[in-house]
Amino acid sequence: MTAEEKDLLKERIIAVLGSIYDPEIPVDIYKLGLIYDIDIDDEANVRILMTVTAPNCPVADQLPTFVKEKVGSMMGVRKCKVELTFEPAWNPSMMSEEARAELGFDDGFGLGDLMY
């Protein structure tokens, strides 16, 4: 798999991740900053390093499984492995600007005020 093919596949993976939502927050997991790394090897095996918003998150075991199923079923992906980590711990500053705006962080009040 060439570097260009890996880049194209990564873009497609990001698009799929953009269709997966944390059920408690109306923003997709990619914009939320829950995806720390996407690694694709030369054989099209994908490794995703991700987190959840909190260790006691009700979907902490379900969300990585769902990511594995969605990405693993993509054309061009040989296998998908998803690793869950809490280092570094997720915080609202990891969200994209778009997610911050969607959740009201631009108006001085947002999810962070509710979490801490």
Tab-separated table of N, CA and C in Angstrom:
chain	number	residue	atom	x	y	z
A	1	MET	N	0.852	-1.173	0.000
A	1	MET	CA	0.000	0.000	0.000
A	1	MET	C	0.900	1.239	0.000
A	2	THR	N	0.677	2.124	-0.944
A	2	THR	CA	1.489	3.333	-1.051
A	2	THR	C	1.058	4.365	-0.010
A	3	ALA	N	1.905	5.366	0.173
A	3	ALA	CA	1.576	6.442	1.108
A	3	ALA	C	0.306	7.170	0.662
A	4	GLU	N	0.151	7.356	-0.639
A	4	GLU	CA	-1.044	8.018	-1.160
A	4	GLU	C	-2.297	7.181	-0.888
A	5	GLU	N	-2.198	5.875	-1.069
A	5	GLU	CA	-3.336	4.986	-0.784
A	5	GLU	C	-3.690	5.023	0.700
A	6	LYS	N	-2.663	5.069	1.551
A	6	LYS	CA	-2.907	5.158	2.996
A	6	LYS	C	-3.611	6.464	3.347
A	7	ASP	N	-3.167	7.553	2.734
A	7	ASP	CA	-3.797	8.851	2.999
A	7	ASP	C	-5.265	8.854	2.587
A	8	LEU	N	-5.549	8.282	1.416
A	8	LEU	CA	-6.937	8.217	0.941
A	8	LEU	C	-7.795	7.350	1.858
A	9	LEU	N	-7.237	6.209	2.284
A	9	LEU	CA	-7.972	5.333	3.190
A	9	LEU	C	-8.211	6.031	4.526
A	10	LYS	N	-7.207	6.752	5.010
A	10	LYS	CA	-7.365	7.472	6.279
A	10	LYS	C	-8.485	8.507	6.174
A	11	GLU	N	-8.561	9.213	5.050
A	11	GLU	CA	-9.644	10.183	4.843
A	11	GLU	C	-11.006	9.497	4.890
A	12	ARG	N	-11.101	8.332	4.279
A	12	ARG	CA	-12.361	7.581	4.295
A	12	ARG	C	-12.696	7.107	5.704
A	13	ILE	N	-11.679	6.672	6.446
A	13	ILE	CA	-11.886	6.234	7.830
A	13	ILE	C	-12.391	7.404	8.672
A	14	ILE	N	-11.789	8.570	8.496
A	14	ILE	CA	-12.225	9.752	9.243
A	14	ILE	C	-13.680	10.077	8.919
A	15	ALA	N	-14.067	9.913	7.662
A	15	ALA	CA	-15.465	10.155	7.279
A	15	ALA	C	-16.398	9.181	7.991
A	16	VAL	N	-15.993	7.918	8.096
A	16	VAL	CA	-16.810	6.926	8.802
A	16	VAL	C	-16.874	7.266	10.294
A	17	LEU	N	-15.743	7.648	10.877
A	17	LEU	CA	-15.730	8.029	12.289
A	17	LEU	C	-16.625	9.245	12.527
A	18	GLY	N	-16.753	10.087	11.518
A	18	GLY	CA	-17.620	11.257	11.609
A	18	GLY	C	-19.102	10.917	11.612
A	19	SER	N	-19.414	9.657	11.373
A	19	SER	CA	-20.821	9.227	11.411
A	19	SER	C	-21.163	8.506	12.716
A	20	ILE	N	-20.189	8.426	13.618
A	20	ILE	CA	-20.379	7.740	14.898
A	20	ILE	C	-20.456	8.793	16.005
A	21	TYR	N	-21.511	8.719	16.790
A	21	TYR	CA	-21.747	9.720	17.830
A	21	TYR	C	-21.712	9.103	19.214
A	22	ASP	N	-21.161	9.870	20.157
A	22	ASP	CA	-21.316	9.539	21.562
A	22	ASP	C	-22.798	9.780	21.844
A	23	PRO	N	-23.519	8.786	22.367
A	23	PRO	CA	-24.966	8.944	22.543
A	23	PRO	C	-25.370	10.061	23.505
A	24	GLU	N	-24.447	10.518	24.329
A	24	GLU	CA	-24.788	11.562	25.297
A	24	GLU	C	-24.444	12.969	24.811
A	25	ILE	N	-23.694	13.050	23.702
A	25	ILE	CA	-23.237	14.351	23.206
A	25	ILE	C	-23.535	14.415	21.710
A	26	PRO	N	-24.191	15.452	21.241
A	26	PRO	CA	-24.599	15.512	19.833
A	26	PRO	C	-23.484	15.928	18.866
A	27	VAL	N	-22.295	15.371	19.048
A	27	VAL	CA	-21.157	15.646	18.172
A	27	VAL	C	-20.478	14.314	17.897
A	28	ASP	N	-19.975	14.127	16.660
A	28	ASP	CA	-19.341	12.847	16.338
A	28	ASP	C	-18.024	12.661	17.094
A	29	ILE	N	-17.598	11.411	17.205
A	29	ILE	CA	-16.435	11.080	18.031
A	29	ILE	C	-15.131	11.646	17.480
A	30	TYR	N	-15.059	11.874	16.175
A	30	TYR	CA	-13.836	12.454	15.612
A	30	TYR	C	-13.728	13.930	15.998
A	31	LYS	N	-14.800	14.687	15.815
A	31	LYS	CA	-14.790	16.108	16.179
A	31	LYS	C	-14.657	16.299	17.686
A	32	LEU	N	-15.163	15.330	18.454
A	32	LEU	CA	-15.030	15.408	19.913
A	32	LEU	C	-13.586	15.257	20.369
A	33	GLY	N	-12.738	14.706	19.504
A	33	GLY	CA	-11.344	14.493	19.879
A	33	GLY	C	-11.116	13.169	20.577
A	34	LEU	N	-12.037	12.222	20.393
A	34	LEU	CA	-11.896	10.915	21.041
A	34	LEU	C	-10.946	9.993	20.283
A	35	ILE	N	-10.601	10.334	19.051
A	35	ILE	CA	-9.681	9.524	18.253
A	35	ILE	C	-8.292	10.130	18.377
A	36	TYR	N	-7.376	9.401	19.005
A	36	TYR	CA	-6.022	9.900	19.219
A	36	TYR	C	-5.088	9.559	18.064
A	37	ASP	N	-5.301	8.413	17.423
A	37	ASP	CA	-4.385	8.013	16.350
A	37	ASP	C	-5.065	7.016	15.424
A	38	ILE	N	-4.742	7.122	14.147
A	38	ILE	CA	-5.172	6.155	13.139
A	38	ILE	C	-3.912	5.720	12.417
A	39	ASP	N	-3.568	4.452	12.538
A	39	ASP	CA	-2.363	3.925	11.903
A	39	ASP	C	-2.765	2.860	10.892
A	40	ILE	N	-2.214	2.956	9.700
A	40	ILE	CA	-2.506	1.994	8.637
A	40	ILE	C	-1.185	1.408	8.174
A	41	ASP	N	-1.066	0.073	8.217
A	41	ASP	CA	0.177	-0.542	7.759
A	41	ASP	C	0.104	-0.842	6.259
A	42	ASP	N	1.181	-1.398	5.728
A	42	ASP	CA	1.276	-1.656	4.286
A	42	ASP	C	0.279	-2.688	3.782
A	43	GLU	N	-0.279	-3.509	4.677
A	43	GLU	CA	-1.260	-4.528	4.281
A	43	GLU	C	-2.697	-4.064	4.511
A	44	ALA	N	-2.889	-2.794	4.818
A	44	ALA	CA	-4.217	-2.204	5.050
A	44	ALA	C	-4.848	-2.652	6.363
A	45	ASN	N	-4.014	-3.038	7.322
A	45	ASN	CA	-4.500	-3.286	8.676
A	45	ASN	C	-4.546	-1.935	9.388
A	46	VAL	N	-5.647	-1.665	10.065
A	46	VAL	CA	-5.860	-0.369	10.699
A	46	VAL	C	-5.838	-0.534	12.212
A	47	ARG	N	-5.127	0.369	12.877
A	47	ARG	CA	-5.104	0.420	14.338
A	47	ARG	C	-5.577	1.808	14.744
A	48	ILE	N	-6.610	1.845	15.571
A	48	ILE	CA	-7.160	3.113	16.043
A	48	ILE	C	-6.971	3.188	17.553
A	49	LEU	N	-6.370	4.275	17.998
A	49	LEU	CA	-6.216	4.538	19.423
A	49	LEU	C	-7.243	5.603	19.780
A	50	MET	N	-8.095	5.283	20.729
A	50	MET	CA	-9.175	6.208	21.076
A	50	MET	C	-9.418	6.231	22.572
A	51	THR	N	-10.234	7.162	22.980
A	51	THR	CA	-10.642	7.272	24.367
A	51	THR	C	-12.147	7.535	24.413
A	52	VAL	N	-12.673	7.693	25.584
A	52	VAL	CA	-14.058	8.132	25.785
A	52	VAL	C	-13.993	9.358	26.694
A	53	THR	N	-15.104	10.044	26.846
A	53	THR	CA	-15.084	11.301	27.594
A	53	THR	C	-14.742	11.133	29.071
A	54	ALA	N	-15.019	9.960	29.638
A	54	ALA	CA	-14.699	9.685	31.041
A	54	ALA	C	-14.607	8.173	31.233
A	55	PRO	N	-13.734	7.706	32.141
A	55	PRO	CA	-13.599	6.261	32.357
A	55	PRO	C	-14.910	5.575	32.732
A	56	ASN	N	-15.800	6.284	33.408
A	56	ASN	CA	-17.082	5.690	33.807
A	56	ASN	C	-18.184	5.950	32.777
A	57	CYS	N	-17.788	6.332	31.578
A	57	CYS	CA	-18.744	6.575	30.491
A	57	CYS	C	-19.574	5.311	30.257
A	58	PRO	N	-20.901	5.438	30.163
A	58	PRO	CA	-21.758	4.261	30.000
A	58	PRO	C	-21.489	3.450	28.728
A	59	VAL	N	-20.875	4.073	27.718
A	59	VAL	CA	-20.610	3.350	26.464
A	59	VAL	C	-19.123	3.041	26.282
A	60	ALA	N	-18.362	3.061	27.379
A	60	ALA	CA	-16.916	2.856	27.295
A	60	ALA	C	-16.537	1.534	26.639
A	61	ASP	N	-17.310	0.472	26.835
A	61	ASP	CA	-16.963	-0.801	26.184
A	61	ASP	C	-17.662	-0.954	24.838
A	62	GLN	N	-18.770	-0.267	24.640
A	62	GLN	CA	-19.530	-0.414	23.394
A	62	GLN	C	-18.976	0.436	22.257
A	63	LEU	N	-18.535	1.634	22.550
A	63	LEU	CA	-18.084	2.545	21.503
A	63	LEU	C	-16.877	2.003	20.730
A	64	PRO	N	-15.824	1.502	21.393
A	64	PRO	CA	-14.709	0.927	20.631
A	64	PRO	C	-15.131	-0.268	19.767
A	65	THR	N	-16.049	-1.082	20.262
A	65	THR	CA	-16.542	-2.221	19.481
A	65	THR	C	-17.273	-1.737	18.239
A	66	PHE	N	-18.073	-0.703	18.391
A	66	PHE	CA	-18.805	-0.143	17.260
A	66	PHE	C	-17.832	0.447	16.231
A	67	VAL	N	-16.800	1.149	16.707
A	67	VAL	CA	-15.777	1.708	15.809
A	67	VAL	C	-15.097	0.580	15.044
A	68	LYS	N	-14.737	-0.485	15.744
A	68	LYS	CA	-14.074	-1.624	15.095
A	68	LYS	C	-14.965	-2.232	14.013
A	69	GLU	N	-16.239	-2.394	14.311
A	69	GLU	CA	-17.170	-2.979	13.335
A	69	GLU	C	-17.333	-2.081	12.115
A	70	LYS	N	-17.522	-0.780	12.338
A	70	LYS	CA	-17.744	0.155	11.225
A	70	LYS	C	-16.500	0.280	10.347
A	71	VAL	N	-15.345	0.488	10.955
A	71	VAL	CA	-14.116	0.657	10.178
A	71	VAL	C	-13.691	-0.677	9.577
A	72	GLY	N	-13.822	-1.759	10.341
A	72	GLY	CA	-13.436	-3.081	9.855
A	72	GLY	C	-14.246	-3.563	8.674
A	73	SER	N	-15.451	-3.032	8.501
A	73	SER	CA	-16.299	-3.450	7.382
A	73	SER	C	-16.096	-2.586	6.134
A	74	MET	N	-15.217	-1.612	6.220
A	74	MET	CA	-14.969	-0.740	5.070
A	74	MET	C	-14.209	-1.473	3.974
A	75	MET	N	-14.562	-1.181	2.737
A	75	MET	CA	-13.815	-1.723	1.613
A	75	MET	C	-12.398	-1.143	1.666
A	76	GLY	N	-11.422	-2.007	1.524
A	76	GLY	CA	-10.034	-1.574	1.551
A	76	GLY	C	-9.354	-1.773	2.889
A	77	VAL	N	-10.132	-2.083	3.931
A	77	VAL	CA	-9.558	-2.344	5.253
A	77	VAL	C	-9.476	-3.849	5.439
A	78	ARG	N	-8.266	-4.334	5.680
A	78	ARG	CA	-8.083	-5.777	5.880
A	78	ARG	C	-8.577	-6.191	7.265
A	79	LYS	N	-8.034	-5.545	8.296
A	79	LYS	CA	-8.441	-5.798	9.683
A	79	LYS	C	-8.399	-4.478	10.432
A	80	CYS	N	-9.193	-4.405	11.479
A	80	CYS	CA	-9.197	-3.199	12.307
A	80	CYS	C	-9.056	-3.596	13.772
A	81	LYS	N	-8.131	-2.936	14.434
A	81	LYS	CA	-7.937	-3.127	15.872
A	81	LYS	C	-8.156	-1.769	16.540
A	82	VAL	N	-8.955	-1.756	17.593
A	82	VAL	CA	-9.225	-0.517	18.326
A	82	VAL	C	-8.719	-0.684	19.746
A	83	GLU	N	-7.892	0.262	20.162
A	83	GLU	CA	-7.366	0.258	21.521
A	83	GLU	C	-7.953	1.448	22.271
A	84	LEU	N	-8.428	1.188	23.473
A	84	LEU	CA	-8.991	2.230	24.328
A	84	LEU	C	-7.932	2.654	25.338
A	85	THR	N	-7.735	3.953	25.477
A	85	THR	CA	-6.768	4.473	26.432
A	85	THR	C	-7.382	5.626	27.216
A	86	PHE	N	-6.830	5.890	28.365
A	86	PHE	CA	-7.252	7.042	29.152
A	86	PHE	C	-6.070	7.970	29.407
A	87	GLU	N	-5.005	7.754	28.658
A	87	GLU	CA	-3.804	8.585	28.747
A	87	GLU	C	-3.507	9.175	27.388
A	88	PRO	N	-3.570	10.436	27.214
A	88	PRO	CA	-4.013	11.407	28.202
A	88	PRO	C	-5.527	11.368	28.364
A	89	ALA	N	-5.968	11.799	29.511
A	89	ALA	CA	-7.409	11.849	29.762
A	89	ALA	C	-8.040	12.880	28.831
A	90	TRP	N	-9.212	12.539	28.301
A	90	TRP	CA	-9.911	13.467	27.415
A	90	TRP	C	-10.342	14.702	28.186
A	91	ASN	N	-10.286	15.850	27.529
A	91	ASN	CA	-10.845	17.070	28.093
A	91	ASN	C	-11.407	17.907	26.948
A	92	PRO	N	-12.283	18.849	27.231
A	92	PRO	CA	-12.962	19.605	26.179
A	92	PRO	C	-12.039	20.349	25.214
A	93	SER	N	-10.814	20.653	25.630
A	93	SER	CA	-9.901	21.358	24.728
A	93	SER	C	-9.484	20.490	23.542
A	94	MET	N	-9.758	19.192	23.595
A	94	MET	CA	-9.398	18.270	22.513
A	94	MET	C	-10.410	18.295	21.365
A	95	MET	N	-11.532	18.970	21.573
A	95	MET	CA	-12.559	19.036	20.533
A	95	MET	C	-12.120	19.958	19.400
A	96	SER	N	-12.654	19.704	18.216
A	96	SER	CA	-12.416	20.596	17.086
A	96	SER	C	-13.152	21.914	17.337
A	97	GLU	N	-12.753	22.955	16.603
A	97	GLU	CA	-13.435	24.247	16.717
A	97	GLU	C	-14.921	24.106	16.393
A	98	GLU	N	-15.219	23.289	15.376
A	98	GLU	CA	-16.611	23.070	14.979
A	98	GLU	C	-17.419	22.452	16.122
A	99	ALA	N	-16.827	21.459	16.799
A	99	ALA	CA	-17.515	20.813	17.923
A	99	ALA	C	-17.713	21.798	19.067
A	100	ARG	N	-16.695	22.603	19.317
A	100	ARG	CA	-16.804	23.595	20.394
A	100	ARG	C	-17.956	24.559	20.119
A	101	ALA	N	-18.088	24.967	18.857
A	101	ALA	CA	-19.181	25.877	18.488
A	101	ALA	C	-20.537	25.181	18.623
A	102	GLU	N	-20.616	23.922	18.169
A	102	GLU	CA	-21.875	23.172	18.242
A	102	GLU	C	-22.349	22.999	19.679
A	103	LEU	N	-21.395	22.872	20.603
A	103	LEU	CA	-21.746	22.635	22.003
A	103	LEU	C	-21.819	23.915	22.827
A	104	GLY	N	-21.646	25.051	22.178
A	104	GLY	CA	-21.803	26.316	22.873
A	104	GLY	C	-20.597	26.806	23.634
A	105	PHE	N	-19.406	26.305	23.315
A	105	PHE	CA	-18.216	26.774	24.017
A	105	PHE	C	-17.850	28.199	23.620
A	106	ASP	N	-18.307	28.648	22.466
A	106	ASP	CA	-17.973	29.993	22.012
A	106	ASP	C	-18.734	31.074	22.767
A	107	ASP	N	-19.811	30.688	23.448
A	107	ASP	CA	-20.594	31.693	24.169
A	107	ASP	C	-20.255	31.738	25.661
A	108	GLY	N	-19.176	31.076	26.041
A	108	GLY	CA	-18.741	31.119	27.430
A	108	GLY	C	-19.344	30.052	28.320
A	109	PHE	N	-20.260	29.265	27.794
A	109	PHE	CA	-20.853	28.178	28.573
A	109	PHE	C	-20.949	26.970	27.671
A	110	GLY	N	-20.600	25.831	28.189
A	110	GLY	CA	-20.673	24.633	27.368
A	110	GLY	C	-20.539	23.381	28.190
A	111	LEU	N	-20.271	22.296	27.512
A	111	LEU	CA	-20.171	20.982	28.137
A	111	LEU	C	-19.169	20.978	29.280
A	112	GLY	N	-18.058	21.680	29.120
A	112	GLY	CA	-17.031	21.699	30.155
A	112	GLY	C	-17.546	22.218	31.479
A	113	ASP	N	-18.450	23.178	31.428
A	113	ASP	CA	-19.033	23.714	32.659
A	113	ASP	C	-19.879	22.671	33.372
A	114	LEU	N	-20.427	21.744	32.613
A	114	LEU	CA	-21.263	20.702	33.199
A	114	LEU	C	-20.440	19.528	33.716
A	115	MET	N	-19.240	19.332	33.149
A	115	MET	CA	-18.441	18.155	33.482
A	115	MET	C	-17.584	18.349	34.716
A	116	TYR	N	-17.231	19.574	35.038
A	116	TYR	CA	-16.269	19.791	36.117
A	116	TYR	C	-16.848	20.589	37.246
